[in-house]
Tab-separated table of C-alpha atoms and ligand atoms in Angstrom:
chain	number	residue	atom	x	y	z
A	1	MET	CA	23.817	-17.087	-15.321
A	2	LYS	CA	23.087	-13.484	-14.316
A	3	LYS	CA	25.179	-11.673	-11.720
A	4	ILE	CA	25.168	-8.088	-10.451
A	5	GLN	CA	28.519	-6.325	-10.483
A	6	ILE	CA	29.073	-3.120	-8.529
A	7	GLU	CA	32.070	-0.774	-8.464
A	8	GLY	CA	31.433	0.700	-5.044
A	9	ASN	CA	32.012	3.936	-3.195
A	10	GLN	CA	30.281	6.240	-5.734
A	11	LEU	CA	28.089	9.031	-4.372
A	12	LEU	CA	24.424	8.741	-5.356
A	13	GLU	CA	22.843	11.969	-6.586
A	14	GLY	CA	19.520	12.590	-8.327
A	15	THR	CA	16.077	11.044	-7.960
A	16	ILE	CA	14.797	7.488	-7.607
A	17	SER	CA	11.069	6.897	-8.108
A	18	ILE	CA	9.384	4.136	-6.132
A	19	SER	CA	7.343	1.458	-7.906
A	20	GLY	CA	4.119	-0.228	-6.850
A	21	SER	CA	4.325	-2.454	-3.809
A	22	LYS	CA	5.203	-6.096	-4.456
A	23	ASN	CA	3.428	-7.367	-1.364
A	24	SER	CA	0.316	-5.359	-2.148
A	25	ALA	CA	0.175	-6.280	-5.850
A	26	VAL	CA	0.649	-9.994	-5.156
A	27	ALA	CA	-2.483	-9.937	-2.978
A	28	LEU	CA	-4.592	-7.644	-5.199
A	29	ILE	CA	-4.166	-9.909	-8.236
A	30	PRO	CA	-5.578	-13.071	-6.590
A	31	ALA	CA	-8.245	-10.929	-4.845
A	32	SER	CA	-9.461	-9.761	-8.259
A	33	ILE	CA	-10.724	-13.235	-9.216
A	34	LEU	CA	-13.472	-12.970	-6.588
A	35	SER	CA	-15.289	-10.748	-9.091
A	36	ASP	CA	-16.833	-12.092	-12.308
A	37	GLU	CA	-16.433	-8.701	-13.919
A	38	LYS	CA	-13.408	-6.936	-15.386
A	39	VAL	CA	-10.901	-5.679	-12.861
A	40	THR	CA	-8.065	-3.258	-13.633
A	41	ILE	CA	-4.973	-2.966	-11.457
A	42	ASP	CA	-2.578	-0.135	-12.215
A	43	ASN	CA	0.982	0.619	-11.038
A	44	ILE	CA	1.913	-3.075	-10.912
A	45	PRO	CA	5.677	-3.492	-10.461
A	46	ASN	CA	7.431	-5.270	-13.305
A	47	ILE	CA	9.037	-8.082	-11.279
A	48	SER	CA	9.182	-11.837	-11.684
A	49	ASP	CA	6.779	-12.555	-8.778
A	50	ILE	CA	4.061	-10.850	-10.854
A	51	ASP	CA	4.951	-13.014	-13.860
A	52	ALA	CA	4.459	-16.084	-11.641
A	53	LEU	CA	0.979	-14.881	-10.602
A	54	ASN	CA	0.133	-14.145	-14.216
A	55	GLU	CA	1.104	-17.752	-14.965
A	56	ILE	CA	-1.396	-18.969	-12.335
A	57	LEU	CA	-4.158	-16.743	-13.763
A	58	THR	CA	-3.462	-18.028	-17.266
A	59	TYR	CA	-3.322	-21.626	-16.001
A	60	LEU	CA	-6.780	-21.097	-14.439
A	61	GLU	CA	-7.929	-19.748	-17.833
A	62	ALA	CA	-8.712	-16.236	-16.595
A	63	LYS	CA	-8.521	-13.608	-19.348
A	64	VAL	CA	-5.537	-11.386	-18.659
A	65	GLU	CA	-4.230	-8.323	-20.468
A	66	TYR	CA	-0.878	-7.294	-18.985
A	67	GLN	CA	0.903	-4.344	-20.537
A	68	LYS	CA	3.520	-2.128	-18.965
A	69	ASN	CA	2.305	-1.687	-15.393
A	70	THR	CA	-1.383	-2.397	-15.879
A	71	MET	CA	-3.188	-5.713	-15.582
A	72	ILE	CA	-6.796	-6.225	-16.633
A	73	ILE	CA	-8.242	-9.465	-15.290
A	74	HIS	CA	-11.571	-11.020	-16.242
A	75	SER	CA	-12.373	-14.102	-14.163
A	76	ASP	CA	-15.945	-14.966	-15.234
A	77	ASN	CA	-14.922	-18.290	-16.769
A	78	ILE	CA	-12.140	-19.524	-14.533
A	79	VAL	CA	-11.513	-23.265	-14.545
A	80	ASN	CA	-11.047	-24.186	-10.901
A	81	LYS	CA	-8.494	-26.965	-11.272
A	82	GLU	CA	-5.652	-28.210	-9.077
A	83	ILE	CA	-2.728	-25.767	-8.980
A	84	PRO	CA	0.363	-27.972	-9.331
A	85	GLU	CA	3.397	-27.805	-7.052
A	86	SER	CA	5.607	-26.584	-9.909
A	87	ILE	CA	3.549	-23.358	-10.005
A	88	SER	CA	2.511	-22.897	-6.353
A	89	THR	CA	6.106	-23.049	-5.102
A	90	LYS	CA	7.277	-20.216	-7.351
A	91	LEU	CA	6.246	-17.656	-4.773
A	92	ARG	CA	4.706	-17.205	-1.348
A	93	ALA	CA	1.717	-15.250	-2.586
A	94	SER	CA	0.372	-18.219	-4.563
A	95	TYR	CA	-1.521	-19.036	-1.368
A	96	TYR	CA	-3.784	-16.050	-1.839
A	97	PHE	CA	-5.309	-18.134	-4.656
A	98	MET	CA	-6.053	-20.798	-2.041
A	99	ALA	CA	-8.346	-18.320	-0.285
A	100	ALA	CA	-9.767	-16.586	-3.360
A	101	LEU	CA	-10.716	-19.879	-5.047
A	102	LEU	CA	-12.173	-21.244	-1.810
A	103	GLY	CA	-14.159	-18.023	-1.324
A	104	LYS	CA	-15.461	-18.068	-4.895
A	105	TYR	CA	-16.034	-21.794	-5.579
A	106	LYS	CA	-16.007	-23.353	-2.059
A	107	LYS	CA	-13.299	-25.681	-3.292
A	108	VAL	CA	-9.581	-25.446	-3.980
A	109	GLU	CA	-6.761	-27.895	-4.561
A	110	MET	CA	-3.201	-26.645	-4.407
A	111	TYR	CA	0.213	-27.236	-2.902
A	112	PHE	CA	2.134	-25.493	-0.116
A	113	PRO	CA	3.356	-22.097	-1.341
A	114	GLY	CA	6.974	-21.129	-2.028
A	115	GLY	CA	8.851	-17.945	-1.156
A	116	CYS	CA	12.247	-17.040	0.275
A	117	LYS	CA	13.800	-19.704	2.511
A	118	ILE	CA	14.043	-17.489	5.581
A	119	GLY	CA	12.256	-19.724	8.083
A	120	LEU	CA	9.601	-22.410	8.372
A	121	ARG	CA	6.775	-20.053	7.349
A	122	PRO	CA	3.849	-22.254	8.446
A	123	ILE	CA	0.299	-21.492	7.239
A	124	ASP	CA	-1.571	-22.949	10.227
A	125	GLN	CA	-3.429	-19.674	10.964
A	126	THR	CA	-4.780	-19.515	7.413
A	127	LEU	CA	-5.924	-23.145	7.599
A	128	LYS	CA	-7.455	-22.571	11.048
A	129	ALA	CA	-9.437	-19.614	9.694
A	130	PHE	CA	-10.670	-21.668	6.711
A	131	GLU	CA	-11.865	-24.389	9.105
A	132	LEU	CA	-13.565	-21.922	11.443
A	133	LEU	CA	-15.402	-20.504	8.428
A	134	GLY	CA	-16.732	-23.990	7.715
A	135	ALA	CA	-14.200	-25.533	5.322
A	136	LYS	CA	-12.730	-29.025	5.534
A	137	VAL	CA	-8.965	-29.132	4.991
A	138	ILE	CA	-7.229	-32.332	3.884
A	139	GLU	CA	-3.442	-32.292	3.639
A	140	ASN	CA	-1.553	-34.999	1.814
A	141	LYS	CA	2.169	-34.658	1.052
A	142	ASN	CA	2.104	-30.850	0.825
A	143	LYS	CA	-1.115	-30.882	-1.193
A	144	TYR	CA	-4.194	-29.211	0.270
A	145	THR	CA	-7.716	-30.144	-0.732
A	146	ILE	CA	-10.088	-27.653	0.859
A	147	THR	CA	-13.839	-27.837	0.432
A	148	ALA	CA	-16.897	-26.292	2.047
A	149	GLU	CA	-20.608	-26.874	1.682
A	150	ARG	CA	-21.255	-23.457	3.186
A	151	LEU	CA	-18.888	-20.744	4.361
A	152	ILE	CA	-20.319	-19.060	7.418
A	153	GLY	CA	-18.918	-15.949	9.102
A	154	THR	CA	-17.533	-16.291	12.615
A	155	ASN	CA	-15.106	-14.739	15.113
A	156	ILE	CA	-11.467	-15.681	14.483
A	157	TYR	CA	-8.535	-14.895	16.753
A	158	LEU	CA	-5.162	-15.102	14.987
A	159	ASP	CA	-2.428	-16.431	17.282
A	160	MET	CA	-0.058	-13.908	15.722
A	161	PRO	CA	-0.834	-10.889	13.495
A	162	SER	CA	0.002	-12.763	10.284
A	163	VAL	CA	-0.171	-10.755	7.056
A	164	GLY	CA	-0.982	-13.834	4.984
A	165	ALA	CA	-3.624	-15.208	7.365
A	166	THR	CA	-5.319	-11.789	7.664
A	167	ILE	CA	-5.569	-11.357	3.890
A	168	ASN	CA	-6.587	-14.987	3.313
A	169	THR	CA	-9.347	-14.734	5.921
A	170	MET	CA	-10.663	-11.537	4.328
A	171	LEU	CA	-10.652	-13.178	0.889
A	172	VAL	CA	-12.835	-16.052	2.105
A	173	ALA	CA	-15.046	-14.024	4.457
A	174	VAL	CA	-15.972	-11.460	1.792
A	175	LYS	CA	-18.437	-13.918	0.219
A	176	ALA	CA	-19.255	-15.993	3.303
A	177	GLU	CA	-22.702	-15.886	4.874
A	178	GLY	CA	-22.990	-13.404	7.760
A	179	THR	CA	-20.291	-11.538	9.658
A	180	THR	CA	-16.666	-12.472	10.275
A	181	ILE	CA	-14.526	-10.710	12.853
A	182	ILE	CA	-10.740	-11.114	12.726
A	183	GLU	CA	-9.124	-10.358	16.092
A	184	ASN	CA	-5.364	-9.719	16.354
A	185	ALA	CA	-5.299	-8.957	12.624
A	186	ALA	CA	-2.122	-7.706	10.977
A	187	LYS	CA	-2.128	-3.931	10.342
A	188	GLU	CA	0.218	-3.599	7.348
A	189	PRO	CA	-0.667	-1.042	4.610
A	190	GLU	CA	-0.952	-3.977	2.174
A	191	ILE	CA	-3.947	-5.219	4.168
A	192	VAL	CA	-5.624	-1.829	3.970
A	193	SER	CA	-5.028	-1.766	0.209
A	194	VAL	CA	-6.675	-5.187	-0.283
A	195	ALA	CA	-9.664	-4.202	1.886
A	196	THR	CA	-10.098	-0.869	0.066
A	197	PHE	CA	-9.951	-2.655	-3.287
A	198	LEU	CA	-12.513	-5.287	-2.255
A	199	ASN	CA	-14.802	-2.581	-0.815
A	200	SER	CA	-14.619	-0.670	-4.114
A	201	MET	CA	-16.037	-3.825	-5.746
A	202	GLY	CA	-18.898	-4.073	-3.239
A	203	ALA	CA	-17.387	-5.910	-0.248
A	204	LYS	CA	-18.199	-4.727	3.271
A	205	ILE	CA	-14.981	-4.644	5.268
A	206	ARG	CA	-14.393	-2.331	8.237
A	207	GLY	CA	-11.381	-1.826	10.440
A	208	ALA	CA	-8.568	-2.824	8.063
A	209	GLY	CA	-5.379	-1.263	9.419
A	210	THR	CA	-6.464	-1.968	13.009
A	211	SER	CA	-6.222	-5.247	14.919
A	212	LYS	CA	-9.986	-5.900	14.565
A	213	ILE	CA	-11.400	-6.343	11.076
A	214	THR	CA	-15.144	-6.893	10.524
A	215	ILE	CA	-16.393	-8.370	7.263
A	216	ASP	CA	-20.074	-8.639	6.335
A	217	GLY	CA	-20.382	-11.209	3.563
A	218	VAL	CA	-21.917	-10.217	0.211
A	219	ASP	CA	-23.223	-12.365	-2.658
A	220	GLN	CA	-21.151	-10.865	-5.423
A	221	LEU	CA	-18.394	-8.430	-6.257
A	222	ASN	CA	-18.585	-6.006	-9.172
A	223	LYS	CA	-16.049	-4.554	-11.553
A	224	GLY	CA	-13.057	-2.875	-9.992
A	225	PHE	CA	-10.132	-0.529	-10.439
A	226	THR	CA	-7.217	0.092	-8.144
A	227	GLU	CA	-3.739	1.519	-8.195
A	228	VAL	CA	-1.055	-0.332	-6.249
A	229	ILE	CA	0.360	1.705	-3.335
A	230	PRO	CA	4.087	2.604	-3.351
A	231	ASP	CA	6.409	-0.160	-2.174
A	232	ARG	CA	7.466	0.790	1.365
A	233	ILE	CA	10.248	-1.824	1.432
A	234	GLU	CA	11.701	-0.691	-1.895
A	235	ALA	CA	11.443	2.895	-0.597
A	236	GLY	CA	13.198	1.939	2.633
A	237	THR	CA	15.948	0.153	0.703
A	238	TYR	CA	16.738	3.260	-1.392
A	239	VAL	CA	16.490	5.541	1.647
A	240	LEU	CA	19.161	3.318	3.185
A	241	ALA	CA	21.224	3.624	-0.015
A	242	GLY	CA	20.980	7.388	0.510
A	243	ALA	CA	22.061	7.106	4.140
A	244	LEU	CA	25.112	5.131	2.996
A	245	MET	CA	26.109	6.952	-0.194
A	246	GLY	CA	23.626	9.765	-0.894
A	247	LYS	CA	24.495	13.317	-1.893
A	248	ASN	CA	21.082	14.939	-1.602
A	249	LEU	CA	19.575	11.757	-3.024
A	250	ILE	CA	15.806	12.152	-3.479
A	251	ILE	CA	13.501	9.174	-3.138
A	252	LYS	CA	10.110	10.143	-4.544
A	253	ASN	CA	6.638	8.665	-4.850
A	254	LEU	CA	6.661	7.058	-1.429
A	255	ILE	CA	4.397	7.393	1.605
A	256	PRO	CA	6.698	8.528	4.462
A	257	LYS	CA	4.159	7.373	7.075
A	258	HIS	CA	4.602	3.782	5.809
A	259	ILE	CA	8.295	3.832	6.754
A	260	GLU	CA	8.041	5.923	9.894
A	261	SER	CA	9.834	3.334	12.031
A	262	LEU	CA	12.807	3.440	9.642
A	263	ILE	CA	12.808	7.261	9.549
A	264	LEU	CA	12.836	7.439	13.351
A	265	LYS	CA	15.668	4.876	13.622
A	266	LEU	CA	17.689	6.842	11.034
A	267	LYS	CA	17.198	9.968	13.160
A	268	GLU	CA	18.513	8.042	16.190
A	269	ILE	CA	21.555	7.050	14.144
A	270	GLY	CA	22.088	10.698	13.179
A	271	ILE	CA	21.225	10.761	9.464
A	272	PRO	CA	19.979	14.123	8.098
A	273	MET	CA	16.817	13.941	5.970
A	274	LYS	CA	14.270	16.302	4.455
A	275	ILE	CA	10.862	14.676	4.535
A	276	GLY	CA	8.224	15.915	2.067
A	277	THR	CA	4.660	14.722	1.512
A	278	ASP	CA	5.734	12.007	-0.911
A	279	SER	CA	9.521	12.236	-0.953
A	280	ILE	CA	12.630	12.023	1.207
A	281	GLN	CA	15.941	13.742	0.513
A	282	ILE	CA	18.857	12.082	2.222
A	283	SER	CA	22.634	12.395	2.389
A	284	LYS	CA	25.522	10.370	3.742
A	285	THR	CA	27.044	11.755	6.912
A	286	ASP	CA	29.787	10.932	9.435
A	287	ASN	CA	29.684	10.120	13.161
A	288	LEU	CA	26.824	7.633	13.076
A	289	ARG	CA	25.513	6.357	16.414
A	290	SER	CA	24.900	2.657	17.097
A	291	ILE	CA	21.327	1.597	17.940
A	292	HIS	CA	19.200	-1.278	19.245
A	293	LEU	CA	16.491	-2.539	16.932
A	294	LYS	CA	13.814	-5.243	16.955
A	295	THR	CA	11.661	-6.358	14.020
A	296	LEU	CA	7.897	-6.269	14.574
A	297	GLY	CA	4.645	-6.268	12.639
A	298	TYR	CA	3.480	-2.885	11.297
A	299	PRO	CA	3.819	-0.152	12.518
A	300	GLY	CA	6.924	-1.698	14.109
A	301	PHE	CA	10.222	-1.978	12.261
A	302	PRO	CA	9.657	-4.299	9.256
A	303	THR	CA	11.554	-7.566	9.065
A	304	ASP	CA	11.925	-6.926	5.327
A	305	LEU	CA	14.241	-3.964	6.088
A	306	GLN	CA	16.224	-5.816	8.744
A	307	GLN	CA	18.844	-7.168	6.346
A	308	PRO	CA	19.187	-3.890	4.379
A	309	ILE	CA	19.676	-1.743	7.525
A	310	THR	CA	22.424	-4.068	8.788
A	311	VAL	CA	24.789	-2.537	6.212
A	312	LEU	CA	24.252	0.925	7.717
A	313	LEU	CA	24.825	-0.438	11.219
A	314	THR	CA	28.310	-1.605	10.139
A	315	GLN	CA	29.109	2.108	9.717
A	316	CYS	CA	27.896	3.169	13.198
A	317	LEU	CA	30.297	3.686	16.109
A	318	GLY	CA	30.131	0.953	18.758
A	319	ASP	CA	27.861	-2.067	19.167
A	320	SER	CA	24.424	-2.166	17.560
A	321	VAL	CA	22.095	-5.019	18.507
A	322	LEU	CA	19.396	-6.171	16.129
A	323	GLN	CA	16.751	-8.760	17.022
A	324	GLU	CA	14.752	-10.634	14.361
A	325	THR	CA	11.420	-11.733	15.838
A	326	ILE	CA	9.502	-12.849	12.726
A	327	TYR	CA	11.740	-15.364	10.895
A	328	GLU	CA	14.125	-18.048	12.215
A	329	ASN	CA	16.588	-17.857	9.330
A	330	ARG	CA	16.950	-14.278	8.163
A	331	PHE	CA	20.656	-13.814	8.886
A	332	GLN	CA	22.125	-15.598	5.864
A	333	ASN	CA	23.484	-12.239	4.664
A	334	ILE	CA	25.755	-11.969	7.710
A	335	TYR	CA	28.324	-14.469	6.429
A	336	TYR	CA	28.750	-12.355	3.291
A	337	LEU	CA	28.813	-8.994	5.123
A	338	ASN	CA	31.597	-10.388	7.337
A	339	LYS	CA	33.378	-11.606	4.196
A	340	MET	CA	33.249	-7.972	3.008
A	341	GLY	CA	34.866	-6.785	6.247
A	342	ALA	CA	31.991	-6.312	8.700
A	343	ASN	CA	32.274	-7.404	12.328
A	344	ILE	CA	28.962	-9.112	13.090
A	345	GLN	CA	28.235	-11.924	15.518
A	346	ILE	CA	25.056	-13.989	15.528
A	347	HIS	CA	23.531	-15.012	18.901
A	348	ASN	CA	20.307	-16.976	18.323
A	349	ASP	CA	17.729	-14.410	17.121
A	350	LYS	CA	20.030	-11.424	17.661
A	351	ILE	CA	23.079	-10.033	15.902
A	352	LYS	CA	25.706	-7.720	17.364
A	353	ILE	CA	27.261	-5.373	14.825
A	354	THR	CA	30.472	-3.669	15.912
A	355	GLY	CA	31.445	-0.655	13.862
A	356	PRO	CA	32.528	1.236	12.045
A	357	THR	CA	34.240	-1.178	9.649
A	358	LYS	CA	35.352	-0.578	6.068
A	359	LEU	CA	33.602	-2.814	3.564
A	360	VAL	CA	35.578	-4.231	0.654
A	361	GLY	CA	34.048	-5.728	-2.499
A	362	THR	CA	34.208	-9.476	-3.089
A	363	GLU	CA	32.078	-12.366	-4.423
A	364	VAL	CA	28.831	-12.826	-2.497
A	365	VAL	CA	25.545	-14.710	-2.881
A	366	ALA	CA	21.984	-13.354	-2.640
A	367	THR	CA	20.491	-16.200	-0.593
A	368	ASP	CA	17.072	-14.530	-0.526
A	369	LEU	CA	15.387	-11.330	-1.712
A	370	ARG	CA	16.221	-8.961	1.142
A	371	ALA	CA	19.643	-10.538	1.696
A	372	GLY	CA	20.220	-9.597	-1.932
A	373	ALA	CA	19.088	-6.016	-1.291
A	374	CYS	CA	21.460	-5.916	1.678
A	375	LEU	CA	24.368	-7.031	-0.505
A	376	VAL	CA	23.536	-4.453	-3.178
A	377	LEU	CA	23.717	-1.759	-0.468
A	378	ALA	CA	26.967	-3.235	0.844
A	379	GLY	CA	28.389	-3.270	-2.696
A	380	LEU	CA	27.391	0.373	-3.271
A	381	SER	CA	29.258	1.498	-0.170
A	382	ALA	CA	32.271	-0.872	-0.406
A	383	GLN	CA	35.691	-0.141	-1.837
A	384	GLY	CA	36.330	-2.104	-5.054
A	385	THR	CA	34.213	-4.614	-6.939
A	386	THR	CA	31.352	-6.674	-5.514
A	387	VAL	CA	29.900	-9.504	-7.597
A	388	ILE	CA	26.532	-10.852	-6.426
A	389	SER	CA	25.258	-14.198	-7.686
A	390	ASP	CA	21.756	-15.765	-7.439
A	391	VAL	CA	20.350	-12.365	-8.397
A	392	GLU	CA	17.027	-13.854	-9.515
A	393	HIS	CA	16.014	-13.468	-5.842
A	394	ILE	CA	16.578	-9.708	-6.110
A	395	LEU	CA	14.757	-9.397	-9.442
A	396	ARG	CA	11.728	-11.122	-7.885
A	397	GLY	CA	11.095	-8.054	-5.772
A	398	TYR	CA	12.805	-4.886	-7.064
A	399	GLU	CA	11.614	-3.350	-10.338
A	400	ASN	CA	14.527	-2.122	-12.504
A	401	ILE	CA	16.903	-2.014	-9.555
A	402	VAL	CA	20.016	-1.791	-11.722
A	403	GLU	CA	18.617	0.954	-13.985
A	404	LYS	CA	17.276	2.981	-11.039
A	405	LEU	CA	20.673	2.939	-9.306
A	406	GLN	CA	22.553	3.696	-12.536
A	407	THR	CA	20.400	6.827	-12.986
A	408	VAL	CA	21.705	8.258	-9.709
A	409	GLY	CA	25.358	7.514	-10.441
A	410	ALA	CA	25.953	3.976	-9.195
A	411	LYS	CA	28.383	1.854	-11.187
A	412	ILE	CA	26.205	-1.229	-11.240
A	413	GLU	CA	25.398	-3.650	-14.048
A	414	ILE	CA	24.004	-7.073	-14.749
A	415	ILE	CA	26.620	-9.380	-16.200
A	416	GLU	CA	25.956	-12.716	-17.916
A	417	ILE	CA	28.396	-15.499	-17.047
B	1	EPU	N1	3.175	-17.500	11.084
B	1	EPU	C1	2.779	-18.694	11.626
B	1	EPU	N2	1.618	-19.248	11.166
B	1	EPU	C2	0.878	-18.685	10.201
B	1	EPU	C3	1.296	-17.470	9.649
B	1	EPU	C4	2.449	-16.893	10.115
B	1	EPU	O1	3.438	-19.246	12.494
B	1	EPU	O2	-0.147	-19.256	9.820
B	1	EPU	C5	4.446	-16.883	11.549
B	1	EPU	C6	5.626	-17.545	10.872
B	1	EPU	O3	6.730	-17.520	11.700
B	1	EPU	C7	5.847	-16.630	9.663
B	1	EPU	C8	5.595	-15.256	10.309
B	1	EPU	O4	4.511	-15.516	11.241
B	1	EPU	O5	7.129	-16.779	9.163
B	1	EPU	C9	5.183	-14.147	9.364
B	1	EPU	O6	4.090	-14.588	8.612
B	1	EPU	P1	3.099	-13.610	7.844
B	1	EPU	O7	1.897	-14.393	7.493
B	1	EPU	O8	2.923	-12.344	8.608
B	1	EPU	O9	3.925	-13.281	6.543
B	1	EPU	P2	3.697	-13.743	5.048
B	1	EPU	O10	2.295	-13.438	4.638
B	1	EPU	O11	4.209	-15.104	4.836
B	1	EPU	C10	4.340	-11.364	4.166
B	1	EPU	C11	5.298	-10.867	3.138
B	1	EPU	C12	6.721	-11.025	3.631
B	1	EPU	C13	6.877	-10.271	4.940
B	1	EPU	C14	5.823	-10.732	5.948
B	1	EPU	C15	5.865	-9.952	7.245
B	1	EPU	C16	4.137	-11.346	1.073
B	1	EPU	C17	4.053	-12.165	-0.149
B	1	EPU	N3	5.116	-11.636	1.918
B	1	EPU	O12	4.661	-12.745	4.316
B	1	EPU	O13	7.546	-10.436	2.647
B	1	EPU	O14	8.157	-10.510	5.472
B	1	EPU	O15	4.508	-10.622	5.375
B	1	EPU	O16	5.677	-8.603	7.008
B	1	EPU	O17	3.374	-10.428	1.271
B	1	EPU	C18	9.540	-10.080	1.465
B	1	EPU	O18	8.917	-9.258	0.786
B	1	EPU	O19	10.802	-10.197	1.420
B	1	EPU	C19	8.800	-10.937	2.385
B	1	EPU	C20	9.305	-12.043	2.922
């Protein structure tokens, strides 16, 4: 069993380079099968969620060449067969295949997707969109059989700006007859990257990145190339490492605009930063101010940085209040932060963090991906040794996290027990 062990309280100095975005790459890969021609995706992060998608592609008999950070996918002879539960539950993004296969073949059979256990994570908006576009959805014990005689564009209002439902609707609408309009669409950069990629292959999508996306259906998509955008959540995680332990730590190859909400909250807290076009230099400082914070869809503060920023809030003077509005169960890290010496109380969807408190290393569990990132940050800033178990959650989403932190002076290693 793999664990991450950290000897904390070491200053972090040097440069960390940000990898391709997990949540963009996991949508671009399924999107690529809409084309019958060769598609190349560059800057893919080397993480286990990508391996799981590669497994689905191979299972569907797509031709895949995956070397280093580049994947070449040729989907002209895919076998559109049922995707079993053992594969679909490996990650959340498996459900992008639901949409891509439906869009391409007007039929798909697969099970409810997996992903971190941070809430119920229903997919009703995706299924509603499929039905509005003309598909028939049959659900039987977590298995979905979705078929359509014709897919016909229509106007779809999403009840909430869901990232998954927005991308899934685009993936089906791209080859539907006529025009689809998605109202109350999610605006995350990952959505823009999928739309740009599909457009480069011949799709006609306008408005991605706004709450109204218009898609004119086309008959076919051509060959494609894209480069995955930098991972804004990985970037935000290392920026937070810099706020906790940085000595002129430089985070490079990021898009500062994509983490503007984090940058502005760090300014409120009182963290000094130098922001370049594609880099941020950041240092640890004293006298941090407590803040109020609420998670929201983009460009609001991302839920995926909620757990990581909690560590910094333990170092701020007074009471910080943080409200999680996206997931019902994204506070599993709090038990372990308190075990390390934090003073955090949970009240329904809010937590109150009273600081500053010294953190002390101990044994903790990464219950989910971003809880794991939070505990890595806590371990880096704590006195003594932190041992994190269930690290496979962390390795699902952060490319070379141990090596990247070692390069800037962290005493962190993977141990086998
Ligand atoms: N929701 C519904 N019905 C739906 C869709 C969403 O009720 O049909 C609600 C649920 O409460 C759900 C929430 O809206 O939990 C967010 O759902 P959304 O569809 O926006 O998220 P997702 O597509 O499941 C992606 C990322 C998440 C990230 C969210 C929000 C991927 C693979 N996952 O999930 O990433 O938190 O968007 O930005 O892209 C992570 O990286 O740690 C992670 C969880």
